[in-house]
mmCIF file of C-alpha atoms in Angstrom:
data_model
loop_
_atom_site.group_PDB
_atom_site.id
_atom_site.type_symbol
_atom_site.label_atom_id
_atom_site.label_comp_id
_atom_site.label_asym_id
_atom_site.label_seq_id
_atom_site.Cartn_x
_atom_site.Cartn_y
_atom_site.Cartn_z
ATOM 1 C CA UNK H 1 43.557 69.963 32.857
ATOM 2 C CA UNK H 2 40.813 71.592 32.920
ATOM 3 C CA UNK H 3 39.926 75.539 33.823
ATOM 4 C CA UNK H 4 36.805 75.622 35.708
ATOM 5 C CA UNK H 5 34.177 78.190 36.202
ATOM 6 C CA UNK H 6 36.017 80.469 38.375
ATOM 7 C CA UNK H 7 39.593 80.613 36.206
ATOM 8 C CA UNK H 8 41.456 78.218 38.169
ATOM 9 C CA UNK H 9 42.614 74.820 37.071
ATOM 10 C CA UNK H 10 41.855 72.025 38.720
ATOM 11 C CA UNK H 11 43.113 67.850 37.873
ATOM 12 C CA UNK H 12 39.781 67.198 36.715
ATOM 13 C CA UNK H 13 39.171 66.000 32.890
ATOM 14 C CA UNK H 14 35.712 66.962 31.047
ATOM 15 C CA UNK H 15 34.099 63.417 32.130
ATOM 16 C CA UNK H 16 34.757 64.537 35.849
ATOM 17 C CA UNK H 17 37.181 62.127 36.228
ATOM 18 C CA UNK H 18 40.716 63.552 38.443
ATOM 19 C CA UNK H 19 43.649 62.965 36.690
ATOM 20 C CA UNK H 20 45.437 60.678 38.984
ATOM 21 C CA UNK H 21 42.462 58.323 38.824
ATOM 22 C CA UNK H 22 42.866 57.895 34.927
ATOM 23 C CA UNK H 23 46.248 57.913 34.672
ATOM 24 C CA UNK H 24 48.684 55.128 35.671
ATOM 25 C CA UNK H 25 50.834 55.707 38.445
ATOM 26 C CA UNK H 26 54.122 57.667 36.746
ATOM 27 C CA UNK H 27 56.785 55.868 39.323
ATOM 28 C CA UNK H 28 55.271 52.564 37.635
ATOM 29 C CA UNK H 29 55.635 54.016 33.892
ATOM 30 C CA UNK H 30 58.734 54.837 34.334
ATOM 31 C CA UNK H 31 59.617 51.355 36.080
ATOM 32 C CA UNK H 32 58.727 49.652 33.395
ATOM 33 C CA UNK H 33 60.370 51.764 30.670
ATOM 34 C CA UNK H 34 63.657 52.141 33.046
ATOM 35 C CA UNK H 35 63.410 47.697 32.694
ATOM 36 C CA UNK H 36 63.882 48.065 28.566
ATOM 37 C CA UNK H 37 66.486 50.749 28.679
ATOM 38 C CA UNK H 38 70.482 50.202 28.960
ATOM 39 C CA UNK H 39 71.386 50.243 33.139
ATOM 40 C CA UNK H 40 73.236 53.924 32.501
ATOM 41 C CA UNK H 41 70.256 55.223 30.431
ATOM 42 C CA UNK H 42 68.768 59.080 31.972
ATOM 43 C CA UNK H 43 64.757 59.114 30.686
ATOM 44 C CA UNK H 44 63.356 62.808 31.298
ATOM 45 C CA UNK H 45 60.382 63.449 32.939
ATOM 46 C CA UNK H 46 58.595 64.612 29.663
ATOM 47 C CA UNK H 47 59.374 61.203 28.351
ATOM 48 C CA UNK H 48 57.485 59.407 31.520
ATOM 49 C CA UNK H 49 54.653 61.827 31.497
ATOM 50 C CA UNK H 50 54.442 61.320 27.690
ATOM 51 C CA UNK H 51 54.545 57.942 27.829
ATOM 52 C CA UNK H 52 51.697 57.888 31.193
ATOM 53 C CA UNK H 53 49.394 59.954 28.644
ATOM 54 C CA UNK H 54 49.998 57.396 25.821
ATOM 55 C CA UNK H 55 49.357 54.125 27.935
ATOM 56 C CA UNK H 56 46.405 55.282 30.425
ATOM 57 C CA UNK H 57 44.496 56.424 26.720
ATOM 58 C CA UNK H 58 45.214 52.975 25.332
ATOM 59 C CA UNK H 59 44.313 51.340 28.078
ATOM 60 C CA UNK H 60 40.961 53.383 28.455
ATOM 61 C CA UNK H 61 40.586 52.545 24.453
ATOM 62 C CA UNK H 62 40.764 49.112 24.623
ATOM 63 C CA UNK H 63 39.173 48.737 27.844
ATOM 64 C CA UNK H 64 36.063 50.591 26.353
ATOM 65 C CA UNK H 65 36.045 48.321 22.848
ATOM 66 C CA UNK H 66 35.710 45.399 25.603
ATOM 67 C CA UNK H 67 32.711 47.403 27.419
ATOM 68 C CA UNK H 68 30.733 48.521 24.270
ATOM 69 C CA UNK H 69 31.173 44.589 23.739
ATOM 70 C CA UNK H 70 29.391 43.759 26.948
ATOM 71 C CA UNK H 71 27.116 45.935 26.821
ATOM 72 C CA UNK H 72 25.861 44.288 24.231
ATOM 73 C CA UNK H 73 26.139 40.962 25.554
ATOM 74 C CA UNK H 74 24.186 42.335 28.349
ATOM 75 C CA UNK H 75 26.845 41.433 30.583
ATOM 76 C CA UNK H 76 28.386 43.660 33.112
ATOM 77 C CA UNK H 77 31.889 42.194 33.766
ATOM 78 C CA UNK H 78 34.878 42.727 31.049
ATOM 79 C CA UNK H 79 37.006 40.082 31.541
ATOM 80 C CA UNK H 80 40.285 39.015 30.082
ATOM 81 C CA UNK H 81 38.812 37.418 26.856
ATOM 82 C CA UNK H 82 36.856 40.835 26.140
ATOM 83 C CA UNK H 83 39.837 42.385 26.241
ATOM 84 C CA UNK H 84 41.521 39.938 24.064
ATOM 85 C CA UNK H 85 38.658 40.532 21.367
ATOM 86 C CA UNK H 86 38.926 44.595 21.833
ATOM 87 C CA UNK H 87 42.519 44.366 20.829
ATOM 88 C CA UNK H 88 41.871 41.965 17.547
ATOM 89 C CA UNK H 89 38.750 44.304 16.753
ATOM 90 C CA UNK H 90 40.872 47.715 16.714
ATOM 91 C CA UNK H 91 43.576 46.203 14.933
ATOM 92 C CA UNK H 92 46.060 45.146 17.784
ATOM 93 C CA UNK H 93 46.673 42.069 16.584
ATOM 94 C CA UNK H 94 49.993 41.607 17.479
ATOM 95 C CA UNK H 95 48.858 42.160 21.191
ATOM 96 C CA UNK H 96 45.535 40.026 20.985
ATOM 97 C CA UNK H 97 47.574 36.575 20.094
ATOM 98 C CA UNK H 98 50.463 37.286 23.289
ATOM 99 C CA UNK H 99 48.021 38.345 25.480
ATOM 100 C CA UNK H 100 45.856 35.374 25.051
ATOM 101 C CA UNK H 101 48.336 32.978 25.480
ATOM 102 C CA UNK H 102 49.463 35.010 28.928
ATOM 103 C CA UNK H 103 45.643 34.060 29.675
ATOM 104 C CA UNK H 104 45.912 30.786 29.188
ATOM 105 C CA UNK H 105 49.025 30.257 31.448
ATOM 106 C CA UNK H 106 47.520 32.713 33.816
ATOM 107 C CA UNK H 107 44.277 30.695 34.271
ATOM 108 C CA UNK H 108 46.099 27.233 34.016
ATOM 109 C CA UNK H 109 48.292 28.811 37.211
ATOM 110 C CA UNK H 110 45.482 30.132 39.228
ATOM 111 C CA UNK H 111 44.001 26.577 38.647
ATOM 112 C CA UNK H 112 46.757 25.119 39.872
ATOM 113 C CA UNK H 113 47.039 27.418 43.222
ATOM 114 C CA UNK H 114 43.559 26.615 43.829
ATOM 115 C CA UNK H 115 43.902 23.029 43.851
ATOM 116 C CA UNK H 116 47.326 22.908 45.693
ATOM 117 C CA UNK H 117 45.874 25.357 47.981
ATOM 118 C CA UNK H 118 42.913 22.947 48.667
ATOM 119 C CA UNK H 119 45.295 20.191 49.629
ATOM 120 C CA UNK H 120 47.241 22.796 51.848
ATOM 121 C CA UNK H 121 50.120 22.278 49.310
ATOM 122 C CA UNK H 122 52.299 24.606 47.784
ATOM 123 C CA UNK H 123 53.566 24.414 43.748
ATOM 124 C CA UNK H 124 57.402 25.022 43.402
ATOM 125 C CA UNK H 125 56.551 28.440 41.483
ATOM 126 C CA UNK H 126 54.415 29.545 44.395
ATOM 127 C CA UNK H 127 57.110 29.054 46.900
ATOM 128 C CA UNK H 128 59.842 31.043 44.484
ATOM 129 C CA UNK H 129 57.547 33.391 42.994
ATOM 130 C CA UNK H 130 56.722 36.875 43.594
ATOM 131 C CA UNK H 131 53.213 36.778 44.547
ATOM 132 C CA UNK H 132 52.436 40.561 43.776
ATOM 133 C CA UNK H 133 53.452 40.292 40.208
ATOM 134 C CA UNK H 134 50.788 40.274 37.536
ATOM 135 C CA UNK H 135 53.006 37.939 35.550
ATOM 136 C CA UNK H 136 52.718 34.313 35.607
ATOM 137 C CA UNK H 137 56.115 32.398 35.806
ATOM 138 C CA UNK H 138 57.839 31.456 32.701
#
């Protein structure tokens, strides 16, 4: 946080962003760590907020690699294969390879929908899948 001029704090960082804007949501952090964890594991809320600081920054990191790539493209969308590059080019290469295959079944998928959806048909993983999740069906 930062103080500002008249002594108080406020949620808002030095780039005038608020802090709830450029952090992820902490009930969804902890979510997902909760999912790794044994069933009877406790996690503290240190550990969430920790962990909410340490994936909003790498987000924001990668996210700007993928930018600073556009930007000199000219181009003013990131899209998933800039962010695919930004994690090869700052060394995440054990995320780059995973995350573009998830691309490539994502994109096969939404071609799929589209088509189906055209014909006013419905795929068997449409009709059993979660349509909110941001993960493709394995």
């Amino acid at each position: 946080m930062v103080d500002n001029v008249g002594g108080s704090s406020s949620n808002v960082d030095n780039s005038g962003i608020k802090e709830q804007d450029r952090l992820l949501p902490i009930a969804n952090v902890g979510r997902i760590m909760k999912q790794i964890l044994p069933p009877n594991a406790k996690i503290s809320k240190e550990s969430k907020e920790t962990m909410q600081e340490c994936v909003s920054e790498f987000i924001s990191f990668v996210t700007s690699e993928a930018s600073e790539k556009c930007r000199k493209e000219r181009r003013k969308t990131v899209n998933g294969d800039d962010i695919c590059w930004a994690l090869g080019s700052l060394g995440f290469d054990d995320y780059a390879e995973p995350m573009r295959r998830y691309l490539h079944r994502y994109r096969e998928l939404e071609v799929d929908r589209t088509t189906n959806q055209d014909r006013g048909n419905s795929t068997p993983e449409e009709k059993d899948h979660d349509h909110y999740s941001s993960y493709p069906p394995s």
